[in-house]
Coordinates of C-alpha atoms in Angstrom, one line a residue:
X113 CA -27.5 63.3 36.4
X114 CA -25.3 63.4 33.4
X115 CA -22.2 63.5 35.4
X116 CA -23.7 60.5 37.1
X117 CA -24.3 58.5 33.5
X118 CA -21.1 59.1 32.2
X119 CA -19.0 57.3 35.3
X120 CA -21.6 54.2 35.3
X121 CA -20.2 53.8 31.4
X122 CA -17.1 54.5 32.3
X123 CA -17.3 51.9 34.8
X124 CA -18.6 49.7 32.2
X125 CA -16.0 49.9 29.8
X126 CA -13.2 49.3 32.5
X127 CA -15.1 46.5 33.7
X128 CA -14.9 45.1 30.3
X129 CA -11.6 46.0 29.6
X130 CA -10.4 44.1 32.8
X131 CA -12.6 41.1 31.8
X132 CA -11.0 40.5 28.3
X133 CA -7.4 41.9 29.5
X134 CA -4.3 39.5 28.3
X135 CA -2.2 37.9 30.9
X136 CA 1.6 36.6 29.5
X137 CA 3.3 34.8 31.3
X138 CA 7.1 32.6 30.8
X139 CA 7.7 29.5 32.5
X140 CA 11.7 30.4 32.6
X141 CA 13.5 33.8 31.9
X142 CA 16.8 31.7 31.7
X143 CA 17.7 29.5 29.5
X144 CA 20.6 27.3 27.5
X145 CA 21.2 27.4 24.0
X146 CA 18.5 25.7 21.6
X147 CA 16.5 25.1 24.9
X148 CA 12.5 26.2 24.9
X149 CA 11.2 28.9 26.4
X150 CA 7.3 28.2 26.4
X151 CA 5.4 31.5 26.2
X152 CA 1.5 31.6 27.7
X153 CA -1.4 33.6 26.8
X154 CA -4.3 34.0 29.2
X155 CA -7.5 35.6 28.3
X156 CA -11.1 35.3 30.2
X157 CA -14.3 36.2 28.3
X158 CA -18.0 35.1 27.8
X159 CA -19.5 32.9 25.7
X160 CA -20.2 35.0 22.6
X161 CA -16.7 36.4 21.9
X162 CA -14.4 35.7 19.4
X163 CA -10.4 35.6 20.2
X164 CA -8.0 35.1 17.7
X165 CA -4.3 34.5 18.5
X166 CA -1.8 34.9 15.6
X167 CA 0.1 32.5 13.9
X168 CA 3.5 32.8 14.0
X169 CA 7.4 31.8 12.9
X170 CA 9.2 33.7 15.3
X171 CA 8.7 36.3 17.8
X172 CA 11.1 38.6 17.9
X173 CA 14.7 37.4 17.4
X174 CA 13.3 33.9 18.8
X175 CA 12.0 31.3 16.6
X176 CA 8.7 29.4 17.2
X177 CA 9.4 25.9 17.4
X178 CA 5.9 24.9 18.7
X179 CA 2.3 26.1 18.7
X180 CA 0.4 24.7 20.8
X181 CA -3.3 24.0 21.1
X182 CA -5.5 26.6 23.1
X183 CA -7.0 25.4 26.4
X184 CA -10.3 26.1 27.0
X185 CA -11.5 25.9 30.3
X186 CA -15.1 27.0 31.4
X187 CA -15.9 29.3 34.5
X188 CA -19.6 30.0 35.2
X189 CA -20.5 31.7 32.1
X190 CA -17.4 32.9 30.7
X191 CA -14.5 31.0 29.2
X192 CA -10.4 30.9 30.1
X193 CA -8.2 30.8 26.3
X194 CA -4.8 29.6 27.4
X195 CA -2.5 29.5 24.4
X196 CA 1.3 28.8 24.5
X197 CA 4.3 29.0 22.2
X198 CA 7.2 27.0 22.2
X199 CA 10.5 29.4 21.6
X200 CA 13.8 29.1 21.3
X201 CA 17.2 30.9 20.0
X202 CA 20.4 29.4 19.3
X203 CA 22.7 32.0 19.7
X204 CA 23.6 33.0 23.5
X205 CA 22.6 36.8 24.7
X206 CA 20.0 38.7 26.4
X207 CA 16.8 39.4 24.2
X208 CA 13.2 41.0 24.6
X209 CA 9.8 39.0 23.8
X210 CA 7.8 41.8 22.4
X211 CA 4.2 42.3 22.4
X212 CA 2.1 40.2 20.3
X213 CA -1.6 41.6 18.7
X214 CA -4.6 39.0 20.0
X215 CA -7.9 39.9 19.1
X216 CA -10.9 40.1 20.6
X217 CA -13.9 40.4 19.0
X218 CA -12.3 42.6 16.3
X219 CA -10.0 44.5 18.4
X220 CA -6.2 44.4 19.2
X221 CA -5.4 43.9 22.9
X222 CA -1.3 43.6 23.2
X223 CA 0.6 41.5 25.7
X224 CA 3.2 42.4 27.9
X225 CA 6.8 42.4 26.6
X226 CA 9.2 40.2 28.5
X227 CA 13.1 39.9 28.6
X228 CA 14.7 36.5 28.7
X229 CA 18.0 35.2 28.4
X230 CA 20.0 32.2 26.6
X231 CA 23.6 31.6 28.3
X232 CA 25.9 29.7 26.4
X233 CA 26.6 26.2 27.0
X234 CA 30.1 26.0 29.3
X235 CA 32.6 23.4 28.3
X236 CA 35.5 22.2 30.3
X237 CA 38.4 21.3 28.2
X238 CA 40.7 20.1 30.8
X239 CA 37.8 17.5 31.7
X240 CA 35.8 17.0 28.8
X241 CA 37.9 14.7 26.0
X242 CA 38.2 16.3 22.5
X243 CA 38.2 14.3 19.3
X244 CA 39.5 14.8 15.7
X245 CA 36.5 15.2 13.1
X246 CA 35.3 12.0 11.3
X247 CA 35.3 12.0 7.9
X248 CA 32.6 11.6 5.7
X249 CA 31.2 8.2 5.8
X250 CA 29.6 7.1 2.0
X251 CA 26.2 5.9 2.6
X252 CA 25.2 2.5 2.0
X253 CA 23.5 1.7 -1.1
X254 CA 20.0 0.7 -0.1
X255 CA 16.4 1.5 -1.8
X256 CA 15.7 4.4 0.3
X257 CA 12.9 6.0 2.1
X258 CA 11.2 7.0 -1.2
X259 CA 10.5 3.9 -2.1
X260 CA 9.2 2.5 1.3
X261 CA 7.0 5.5 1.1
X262 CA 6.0 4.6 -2.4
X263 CA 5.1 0.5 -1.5
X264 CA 3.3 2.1 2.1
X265 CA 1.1 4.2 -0.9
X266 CA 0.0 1.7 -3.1
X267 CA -0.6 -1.1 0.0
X268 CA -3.0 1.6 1.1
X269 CA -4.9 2.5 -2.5
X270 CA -4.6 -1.2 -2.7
X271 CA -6.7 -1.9 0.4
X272 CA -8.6 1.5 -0.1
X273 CA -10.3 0.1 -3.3
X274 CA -10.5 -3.5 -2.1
X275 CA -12.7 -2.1 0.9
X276 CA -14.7 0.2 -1.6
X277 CA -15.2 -2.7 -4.0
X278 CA -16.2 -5.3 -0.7
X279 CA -18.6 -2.2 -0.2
X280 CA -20.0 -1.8 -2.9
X281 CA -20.6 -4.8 -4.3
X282 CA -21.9 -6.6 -0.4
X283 CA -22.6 -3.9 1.9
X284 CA -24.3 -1.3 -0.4
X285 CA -28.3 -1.5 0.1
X286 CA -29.6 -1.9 -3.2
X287 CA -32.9 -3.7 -4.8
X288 CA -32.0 -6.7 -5.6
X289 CA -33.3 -9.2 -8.4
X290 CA -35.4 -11.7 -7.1
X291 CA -37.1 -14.5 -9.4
X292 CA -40.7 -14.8 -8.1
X293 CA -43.0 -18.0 -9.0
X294 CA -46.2 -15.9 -9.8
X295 CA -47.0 -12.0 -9.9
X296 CA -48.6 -11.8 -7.1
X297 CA -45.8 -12.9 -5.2
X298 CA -43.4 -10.6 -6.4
X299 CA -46.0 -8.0 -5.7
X300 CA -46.9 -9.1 -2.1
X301 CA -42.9 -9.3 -1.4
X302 CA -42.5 -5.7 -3.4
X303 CA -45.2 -4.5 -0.8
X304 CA -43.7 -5.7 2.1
X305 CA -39.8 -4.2 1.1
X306 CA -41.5 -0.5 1.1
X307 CA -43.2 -1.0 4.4
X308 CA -39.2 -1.3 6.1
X309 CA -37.9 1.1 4.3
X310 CA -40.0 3.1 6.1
X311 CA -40.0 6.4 3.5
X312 CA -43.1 8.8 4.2
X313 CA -42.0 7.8 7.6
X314 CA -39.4 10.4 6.7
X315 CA -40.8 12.4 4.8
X316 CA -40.4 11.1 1.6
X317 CA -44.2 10.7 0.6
X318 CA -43.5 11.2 -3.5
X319 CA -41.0 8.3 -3.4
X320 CA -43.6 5.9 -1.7
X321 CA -46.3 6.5 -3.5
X322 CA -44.2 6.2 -6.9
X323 CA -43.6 2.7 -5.3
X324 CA -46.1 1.9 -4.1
X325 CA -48.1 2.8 -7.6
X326 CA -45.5 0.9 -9.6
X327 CA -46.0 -1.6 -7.7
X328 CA -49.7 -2.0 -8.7
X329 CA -49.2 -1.5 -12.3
X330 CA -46.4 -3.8 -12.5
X331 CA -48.5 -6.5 -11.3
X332 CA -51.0 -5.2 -13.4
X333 CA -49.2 -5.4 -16.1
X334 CA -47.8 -8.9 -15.8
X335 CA -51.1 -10.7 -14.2
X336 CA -53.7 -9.1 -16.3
X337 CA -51.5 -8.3 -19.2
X338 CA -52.1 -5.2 -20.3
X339 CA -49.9 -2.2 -20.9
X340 CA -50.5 -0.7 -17.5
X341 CA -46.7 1.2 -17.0
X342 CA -47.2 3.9 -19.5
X343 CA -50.9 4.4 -19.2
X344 CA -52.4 7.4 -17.4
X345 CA -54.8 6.8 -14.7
X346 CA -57.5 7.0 -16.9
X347 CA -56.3 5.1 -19.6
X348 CA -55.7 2.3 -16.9
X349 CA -58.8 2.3 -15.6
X350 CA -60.4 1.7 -18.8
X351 CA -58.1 -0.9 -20.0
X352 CA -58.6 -2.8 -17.0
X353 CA -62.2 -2.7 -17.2
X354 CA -62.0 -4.1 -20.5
X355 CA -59.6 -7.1 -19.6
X356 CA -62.0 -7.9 -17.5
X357 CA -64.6 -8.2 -19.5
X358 CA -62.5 -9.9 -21.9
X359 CA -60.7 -12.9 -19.1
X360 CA -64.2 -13.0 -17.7
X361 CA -63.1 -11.5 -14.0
X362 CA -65.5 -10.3 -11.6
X363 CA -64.6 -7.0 -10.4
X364 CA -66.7 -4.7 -8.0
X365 CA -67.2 -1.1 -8.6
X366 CA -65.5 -1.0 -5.0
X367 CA -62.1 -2.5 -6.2
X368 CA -62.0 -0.3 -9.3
X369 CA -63.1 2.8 -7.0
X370 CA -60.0 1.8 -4.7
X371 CA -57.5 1.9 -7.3
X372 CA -58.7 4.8 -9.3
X373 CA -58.7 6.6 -5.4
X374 CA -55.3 5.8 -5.1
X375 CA -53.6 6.4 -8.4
X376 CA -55.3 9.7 -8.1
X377 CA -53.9 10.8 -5.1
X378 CA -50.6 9.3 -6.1
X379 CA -50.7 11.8 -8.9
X380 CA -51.5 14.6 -7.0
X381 CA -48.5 14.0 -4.8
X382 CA -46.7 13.9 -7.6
X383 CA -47.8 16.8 -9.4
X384 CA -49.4 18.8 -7.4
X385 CA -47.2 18.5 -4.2
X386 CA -49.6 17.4 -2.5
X387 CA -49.4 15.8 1.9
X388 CA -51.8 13.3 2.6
X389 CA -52.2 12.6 6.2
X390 CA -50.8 9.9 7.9
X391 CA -53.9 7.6 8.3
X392 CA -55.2 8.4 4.1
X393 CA -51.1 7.2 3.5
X394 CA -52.2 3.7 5.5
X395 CA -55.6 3.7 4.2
X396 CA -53.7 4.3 0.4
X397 CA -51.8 1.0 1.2
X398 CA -54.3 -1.2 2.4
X399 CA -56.7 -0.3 -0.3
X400 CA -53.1 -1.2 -3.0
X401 CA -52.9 -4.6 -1.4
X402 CA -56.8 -5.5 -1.1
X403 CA -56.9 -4.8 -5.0
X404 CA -54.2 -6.5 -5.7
X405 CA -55.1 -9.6 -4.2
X406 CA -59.1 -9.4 -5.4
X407 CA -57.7 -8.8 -8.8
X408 CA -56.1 -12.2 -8.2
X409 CA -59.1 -14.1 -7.1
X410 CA -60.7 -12.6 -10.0
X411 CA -58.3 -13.6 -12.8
X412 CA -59.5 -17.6 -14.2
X413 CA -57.4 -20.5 -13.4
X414 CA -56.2 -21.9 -16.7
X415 CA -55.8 -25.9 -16.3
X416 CA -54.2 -26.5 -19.8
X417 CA -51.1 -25.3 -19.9
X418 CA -50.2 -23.6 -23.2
X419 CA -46.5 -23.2 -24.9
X420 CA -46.5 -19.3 -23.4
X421 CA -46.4 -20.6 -19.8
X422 CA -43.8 -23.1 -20.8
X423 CA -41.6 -21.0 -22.3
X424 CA -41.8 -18.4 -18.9
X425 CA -40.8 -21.8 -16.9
X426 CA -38.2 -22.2 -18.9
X427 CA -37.0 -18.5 -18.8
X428 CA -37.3 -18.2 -15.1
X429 CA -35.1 -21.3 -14.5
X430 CA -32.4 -19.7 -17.1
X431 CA -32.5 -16.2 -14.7
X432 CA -32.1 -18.7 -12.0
X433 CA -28.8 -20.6 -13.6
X434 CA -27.9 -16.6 -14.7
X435 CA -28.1 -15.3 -10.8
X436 CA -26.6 -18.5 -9.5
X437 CA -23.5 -18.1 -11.7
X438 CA -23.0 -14.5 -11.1
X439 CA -22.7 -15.5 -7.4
X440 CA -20.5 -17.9 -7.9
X441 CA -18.1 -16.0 -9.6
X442 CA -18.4 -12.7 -7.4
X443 CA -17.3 -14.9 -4.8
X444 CA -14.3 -16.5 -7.0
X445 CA -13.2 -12.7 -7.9
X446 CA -13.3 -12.1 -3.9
X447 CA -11.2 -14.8 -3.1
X448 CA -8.7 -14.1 -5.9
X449 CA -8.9 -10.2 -5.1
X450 CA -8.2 -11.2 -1.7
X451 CA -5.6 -13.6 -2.0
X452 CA -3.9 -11.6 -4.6
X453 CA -3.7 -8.4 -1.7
X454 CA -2.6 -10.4 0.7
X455 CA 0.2 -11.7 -1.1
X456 CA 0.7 -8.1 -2.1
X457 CA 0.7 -6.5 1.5
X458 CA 3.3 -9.4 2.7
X459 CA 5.8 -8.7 -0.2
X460 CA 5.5 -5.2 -0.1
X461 CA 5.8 -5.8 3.4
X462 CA 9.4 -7.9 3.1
X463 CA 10.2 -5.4 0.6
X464 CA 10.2 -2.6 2.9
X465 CA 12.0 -4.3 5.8
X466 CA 14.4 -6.7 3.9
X467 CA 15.1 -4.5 0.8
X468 CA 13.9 -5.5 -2.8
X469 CA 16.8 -8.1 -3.7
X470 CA 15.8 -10.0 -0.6
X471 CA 12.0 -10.6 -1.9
X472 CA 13.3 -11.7 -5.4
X473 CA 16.3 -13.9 -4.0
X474 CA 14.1 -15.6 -1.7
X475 CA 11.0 -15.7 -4.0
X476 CA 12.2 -16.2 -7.8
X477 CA 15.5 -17.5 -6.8
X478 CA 19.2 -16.8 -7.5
X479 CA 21.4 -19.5 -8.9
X480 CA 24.3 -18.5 -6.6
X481 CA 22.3 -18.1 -3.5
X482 CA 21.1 -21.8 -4.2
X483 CA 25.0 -22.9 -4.6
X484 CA 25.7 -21.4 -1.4
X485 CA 23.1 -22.5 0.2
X486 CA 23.6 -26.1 -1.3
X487 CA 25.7 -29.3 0.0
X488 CA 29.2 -28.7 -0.4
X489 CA 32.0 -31.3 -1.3
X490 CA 35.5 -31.7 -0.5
X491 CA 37.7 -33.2 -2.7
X492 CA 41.2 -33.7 -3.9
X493 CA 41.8 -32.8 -8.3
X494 CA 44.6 -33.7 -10.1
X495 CA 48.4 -33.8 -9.4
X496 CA 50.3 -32.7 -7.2
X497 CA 46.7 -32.7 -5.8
X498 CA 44.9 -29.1 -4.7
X499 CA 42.3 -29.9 -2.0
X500 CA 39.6 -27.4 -1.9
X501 CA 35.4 -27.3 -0.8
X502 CA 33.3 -26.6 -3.5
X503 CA 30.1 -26.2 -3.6
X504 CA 29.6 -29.0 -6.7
X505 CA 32.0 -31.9 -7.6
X506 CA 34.1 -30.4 -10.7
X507 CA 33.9 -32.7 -13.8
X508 CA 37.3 -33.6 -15.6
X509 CA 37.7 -31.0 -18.7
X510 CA 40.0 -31.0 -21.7
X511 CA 41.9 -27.9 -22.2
X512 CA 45.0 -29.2 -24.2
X513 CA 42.9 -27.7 -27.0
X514 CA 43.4 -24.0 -25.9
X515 CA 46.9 -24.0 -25.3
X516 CA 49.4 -23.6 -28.0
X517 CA 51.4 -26.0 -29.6
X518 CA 55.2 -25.0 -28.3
X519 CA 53.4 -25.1 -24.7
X520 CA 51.8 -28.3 -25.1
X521 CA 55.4 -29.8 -26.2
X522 CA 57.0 -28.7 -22.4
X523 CA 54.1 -30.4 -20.2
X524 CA 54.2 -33.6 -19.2
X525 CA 51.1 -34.5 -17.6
X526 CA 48.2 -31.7 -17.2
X527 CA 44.7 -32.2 -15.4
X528 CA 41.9 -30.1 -15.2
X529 CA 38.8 -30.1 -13.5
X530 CA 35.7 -27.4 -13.9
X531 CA 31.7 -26.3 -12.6
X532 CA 29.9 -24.2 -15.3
X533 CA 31.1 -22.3 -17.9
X534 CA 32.5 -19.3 -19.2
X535 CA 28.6 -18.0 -19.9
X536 CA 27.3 -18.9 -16.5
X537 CA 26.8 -17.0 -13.4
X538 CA 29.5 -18.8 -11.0
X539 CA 32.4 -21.0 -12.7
X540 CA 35.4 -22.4 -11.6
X541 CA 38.3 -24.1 -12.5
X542 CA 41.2 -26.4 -10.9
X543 CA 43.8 -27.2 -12.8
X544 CA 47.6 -29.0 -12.1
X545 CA 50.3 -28.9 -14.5
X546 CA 53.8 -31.4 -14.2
X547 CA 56.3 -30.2 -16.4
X548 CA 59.5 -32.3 -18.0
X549 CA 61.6 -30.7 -16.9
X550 CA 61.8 -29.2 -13.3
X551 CA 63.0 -25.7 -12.5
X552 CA 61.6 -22.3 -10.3
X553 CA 58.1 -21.0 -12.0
X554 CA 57.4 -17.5 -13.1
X555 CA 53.9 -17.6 -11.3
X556 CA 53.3 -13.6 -13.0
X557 CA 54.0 -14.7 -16.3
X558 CA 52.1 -17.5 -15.5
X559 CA 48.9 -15.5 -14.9
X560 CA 49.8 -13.8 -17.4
X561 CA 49.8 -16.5 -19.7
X562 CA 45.9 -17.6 -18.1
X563 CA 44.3 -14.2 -18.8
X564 CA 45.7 -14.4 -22.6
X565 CA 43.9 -18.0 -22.4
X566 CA 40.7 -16.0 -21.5
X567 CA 41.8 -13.3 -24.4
X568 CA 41.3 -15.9 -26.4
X569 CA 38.1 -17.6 -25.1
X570 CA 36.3 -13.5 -25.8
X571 CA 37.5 -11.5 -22.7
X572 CA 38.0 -7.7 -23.2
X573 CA 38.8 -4.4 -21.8
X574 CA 40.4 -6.9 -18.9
X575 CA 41.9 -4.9 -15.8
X576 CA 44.9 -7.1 -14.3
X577 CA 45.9 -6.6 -10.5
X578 CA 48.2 -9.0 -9.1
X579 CA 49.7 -10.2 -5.4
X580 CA 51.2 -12.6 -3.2
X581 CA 48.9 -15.1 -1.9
X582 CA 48.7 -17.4 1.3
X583 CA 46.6 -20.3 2.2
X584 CA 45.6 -21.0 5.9
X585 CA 48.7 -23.4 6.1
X586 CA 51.0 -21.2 5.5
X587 CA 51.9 -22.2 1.5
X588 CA 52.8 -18.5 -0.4
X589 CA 51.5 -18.0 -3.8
X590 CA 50.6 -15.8 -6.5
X591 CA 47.1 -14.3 -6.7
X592 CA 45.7 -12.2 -10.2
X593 CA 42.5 -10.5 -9.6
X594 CA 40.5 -7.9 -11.5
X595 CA 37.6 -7.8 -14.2
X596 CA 36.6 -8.0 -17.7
X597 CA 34.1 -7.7 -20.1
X598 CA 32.0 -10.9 -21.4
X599 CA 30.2 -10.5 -24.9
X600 CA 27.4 -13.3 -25.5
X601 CA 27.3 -13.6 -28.9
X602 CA 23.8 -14.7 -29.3
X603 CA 22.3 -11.2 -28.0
X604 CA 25.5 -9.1 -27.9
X605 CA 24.5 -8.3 -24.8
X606 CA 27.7 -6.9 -22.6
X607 CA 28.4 -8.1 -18.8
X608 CA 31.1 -7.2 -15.9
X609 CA 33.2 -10.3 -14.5
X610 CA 35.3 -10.4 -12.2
X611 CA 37.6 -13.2 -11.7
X612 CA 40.5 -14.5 -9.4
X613 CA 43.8 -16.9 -10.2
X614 CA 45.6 -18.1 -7.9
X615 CA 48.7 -19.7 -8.7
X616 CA 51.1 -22.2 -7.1
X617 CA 54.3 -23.6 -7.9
X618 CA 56.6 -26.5 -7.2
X619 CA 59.9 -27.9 -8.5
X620 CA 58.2 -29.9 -11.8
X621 CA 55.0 -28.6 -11.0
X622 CA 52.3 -26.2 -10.8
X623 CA 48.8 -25.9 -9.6
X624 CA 46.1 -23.6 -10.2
X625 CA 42.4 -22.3 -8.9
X626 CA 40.5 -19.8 -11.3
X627 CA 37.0 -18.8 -10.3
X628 CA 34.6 -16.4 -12.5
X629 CA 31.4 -14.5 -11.4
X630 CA 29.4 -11.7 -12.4
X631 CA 30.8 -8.4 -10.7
X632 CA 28.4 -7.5 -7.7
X633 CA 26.8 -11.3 -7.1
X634 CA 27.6 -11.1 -3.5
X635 CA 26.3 -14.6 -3.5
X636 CA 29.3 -15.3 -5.7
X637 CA 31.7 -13.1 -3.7
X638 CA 30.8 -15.3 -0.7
X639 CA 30.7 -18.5 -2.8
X640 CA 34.3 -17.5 -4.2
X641 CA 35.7 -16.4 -0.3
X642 CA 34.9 -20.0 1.0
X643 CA 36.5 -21.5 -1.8
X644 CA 40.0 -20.0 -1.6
X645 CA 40.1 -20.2 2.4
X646 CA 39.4 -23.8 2.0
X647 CA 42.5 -24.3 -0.6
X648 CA 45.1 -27.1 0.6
X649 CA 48.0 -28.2 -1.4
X650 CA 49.8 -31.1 -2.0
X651 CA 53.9 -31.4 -3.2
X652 CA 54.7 -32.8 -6.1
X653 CA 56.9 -35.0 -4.5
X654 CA 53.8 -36.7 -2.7

């Protein structure tokens, strides 16, 4: 017999074993490098049992790249766990998957050990094209991913708190504060309220019966007019008793019985945890609103009306005005709040797409943008006559002023024509020049002689580059390009500008285009490129 029990629990045990054995499995054992190798567990078991599969990195020399979900998949009354891992290895070779710990129900089971392999990745160099390495590209300057994150965050806590406001302000169930004509309509409508909110319906029998007794006493307190909130049972019972006799009310013992019946067992629930059944909680109610509306009957009409009831009239329309203006600017704060987020969510919105500059350019304005944008003219200036588009007509200017004396004494005829000013955001300048006597130009010195002009006018720490120029026609010229520093002498603020010269010169003549902008206005930089490719020139001869 003992020989006997001790194979049945042997068979037992291997029966169990088998059920809540591991199965692994590999859906390749080949491989290229970097490719995944996904690894499955398999485990049946009943209901009741707990299986825990690890959480891992790597297994073995191969990384985990993905964990997947487990499957579950019921069977009659047991369950099938399928869990898989996603592997990989990025180096070529043969390697093992060792066995991996899963447990069940507290104890270790271990899968099998497999051997996989990764084979390099074979590359023809007679057929496959080989190229140099590119060099390092700099990236572009633009706001970033941070701070698309960061608008995406505050567009959310944005609409998060507009939703929790729009909540709590219209969707919250609260009590709210109604202005009733007479007490017994307040108390009626009171009565009513509790009956929907259903409470010793579910369970809460102290809450309605606090209700329900405030509700009483309130009316009490306001119809009959005596203290009846803070009074005991007792003391209310007696101090309605006397009010009576005092307005002259006819009360029954059988109204007073009713309400002394139910403020008793209100305080019983209340202090003595007591359940009333669900018929005494309905009787309870009926006998609340029967009072309440015998102790109107009972209270005397008063014809005259004195200065008391005036003054209540005149307090209740006041609450009125009060509630009607809280309304109406609850709803002017909503449709502020909700204008204000929208126009929030579409800038934040332009600003992650079209970049910050974009919003502000489009939205505040930029005075270059708007000259670009503008109508253009085409005109002729001075003599021998420089034909170029600008984007305003350029005003006649005096600048005999600003050149020296022994200059002034070789010129014959100068003109000059401007837009803006040294201090502005986009200026430019044409100017032609007919000298006495004719003879070949210097055009460097020339330049040079322009930027000691600007010297003059404020310009420091000035970085000169010069070069031959040609317009679209095929004239050849001298160009002087670079930057400088601007000082405004009202707020000593400082400021970048970059500026351009270009320079031509005839036999008895010479004609010039300078154009200053603030360095980085790629408004300007466009603004100055249409300029100079629209240059034409006249001869002096003409």
């Amino acid at each position: 017999m003992k020989i006997k029990l001790n194979l049945l629990l042997l068979l037992i045990s291997t029966s169990i074993f088998a059920q809540q054995k591991v199965v692994t499995s590999i859906d390749t054992t080949k491989n290229k490098i970097g490719a995944e190798f996904k690894l499955t567990l398999k485990t049946s078991v009943d209901t009741l049992s707990k299986v825990v599969f690890p959480k891992l990195k790597s297994i073995g020399a191969l990384e985990v790249i993905q964990s997947y979900p487990i499957d579950t998949i019921k069977k009659d009354d047991r369950y099938e766990l399928i869990k898989k891992y996603g592997l990989t290895q990025f180096d070529s070779g043969k390697y093992t998957i060792p066995s991996i710990k899963i447990l069940i129900n507290d104890k270790p089971f271990l899968t099998d050990s497999l051997k996989v392999e990764v084979a390099n990745v074979q590359v023809d160099t007679l057929k496959q094209k080989m190229y140099d390495i590119k060099d390092i590209v700099k990236a572009q300057e633009t706001l970033g991913d941070w701070w698309k994150y960061l608008l995406g965050v505050i567009l959310i806590l944005g609409i998060g708190a507009f939703v929790y406001w729009y909540l709590k302000i219209h969707q919250k169930k609260k009590i709210e504060e109604e202005v009733y004509k007479t007490p017994i309509e307040k108390a009626t409508s009171l009565l009513n309220t509790l009956e929907k909110k259903e409470l010793w319906q579910h369970g809460e029998v102290k809450a309605y019966y606090s209700e329900l007794t405030d509700i009483v006493r309130n009316y009490i307190e306001e119809a009959i007019e005596i203290p009846a909130m803070e009074s005991t049972t007792s003391e209310l019972i007696e101090g309605l008793k006397a009010a009576s006799l005092k307005k002259k009310m006819k009360l029954s013992q059988e109204t007073i019985g009713n309400l002394f019946t139910v403020l008793k067992q209100a305080d019983l629930v209340k202090f003595a945890k007591s359940k009333p059944l669900e018929f005494e909680i309905t009787e309870d109610r009926n006998r609340i609103q029967k009072t309440i509306l015998t102790l109107d009957e009972a209270i005397p009409v008063e014809v005259t009306v004195d200065e008391d009831t005036i003054l209540n009239e005149a307090q209740k329309q006041k609450q009125i005005k009060i509630l009607l203006r809280k309304k109406r600017i609850q709803r002017i704060v909503v449709s502020v709040l909700s204008v204000f987020l929208l126009l929030s969510a579409i800038t934040i919105y332009f600003m992650a797409t079209k970049g910050y500059n974009y919003v502000v350019d489009n939205v505040f304005g930029h005075p270059t943008k708007e000259l670009l944008e503008g109508e253009w003219v085409r005109s002729e200036y001075g003599n021998p006559g420089v034909i170029v588009e600008t984007p305003k007509v350029l005003k006649r200017i005096d600048l005999t002023k600003t050149l020296p004396k022994d200059g002034m004494a070789l010129i014959k005829e100068m003109q000059s024509f401007g837009y803006g000013s040294l201090l502005d955001n986009f200026y430019i300048m044409v100017s032609t020049i007919k000298y006495k006597k004719e003879g070949a130009l210097d055009l460097s010195k020339s330049i040079e002689s322009s930027l000691q002009v600007l010297e003059s006018q404020g310009a420091q720490n000035m970085i000169v580059k010069q070069e031959d120029f040609q317009t679209n026609a095929g004239i050849t010229g001298r160009k002087g390009y670079g930057t400088f520093s601007r000082i405004d002498g009202n707020t000593q603020s400082s400021s970048k500008i970059y500026y351009e010269i270009l320079l031509f010169g005839q036999e008895g003549g010479l004609q010039q285009i300078m154009i200053l902008h603030e360095e980085g206005d790629r408004y300007a930089t466009e603004l100055t490129d249409r300029v100079l490719n629209s240059v034409e020139l006249k001869s002096a001869n003409n």
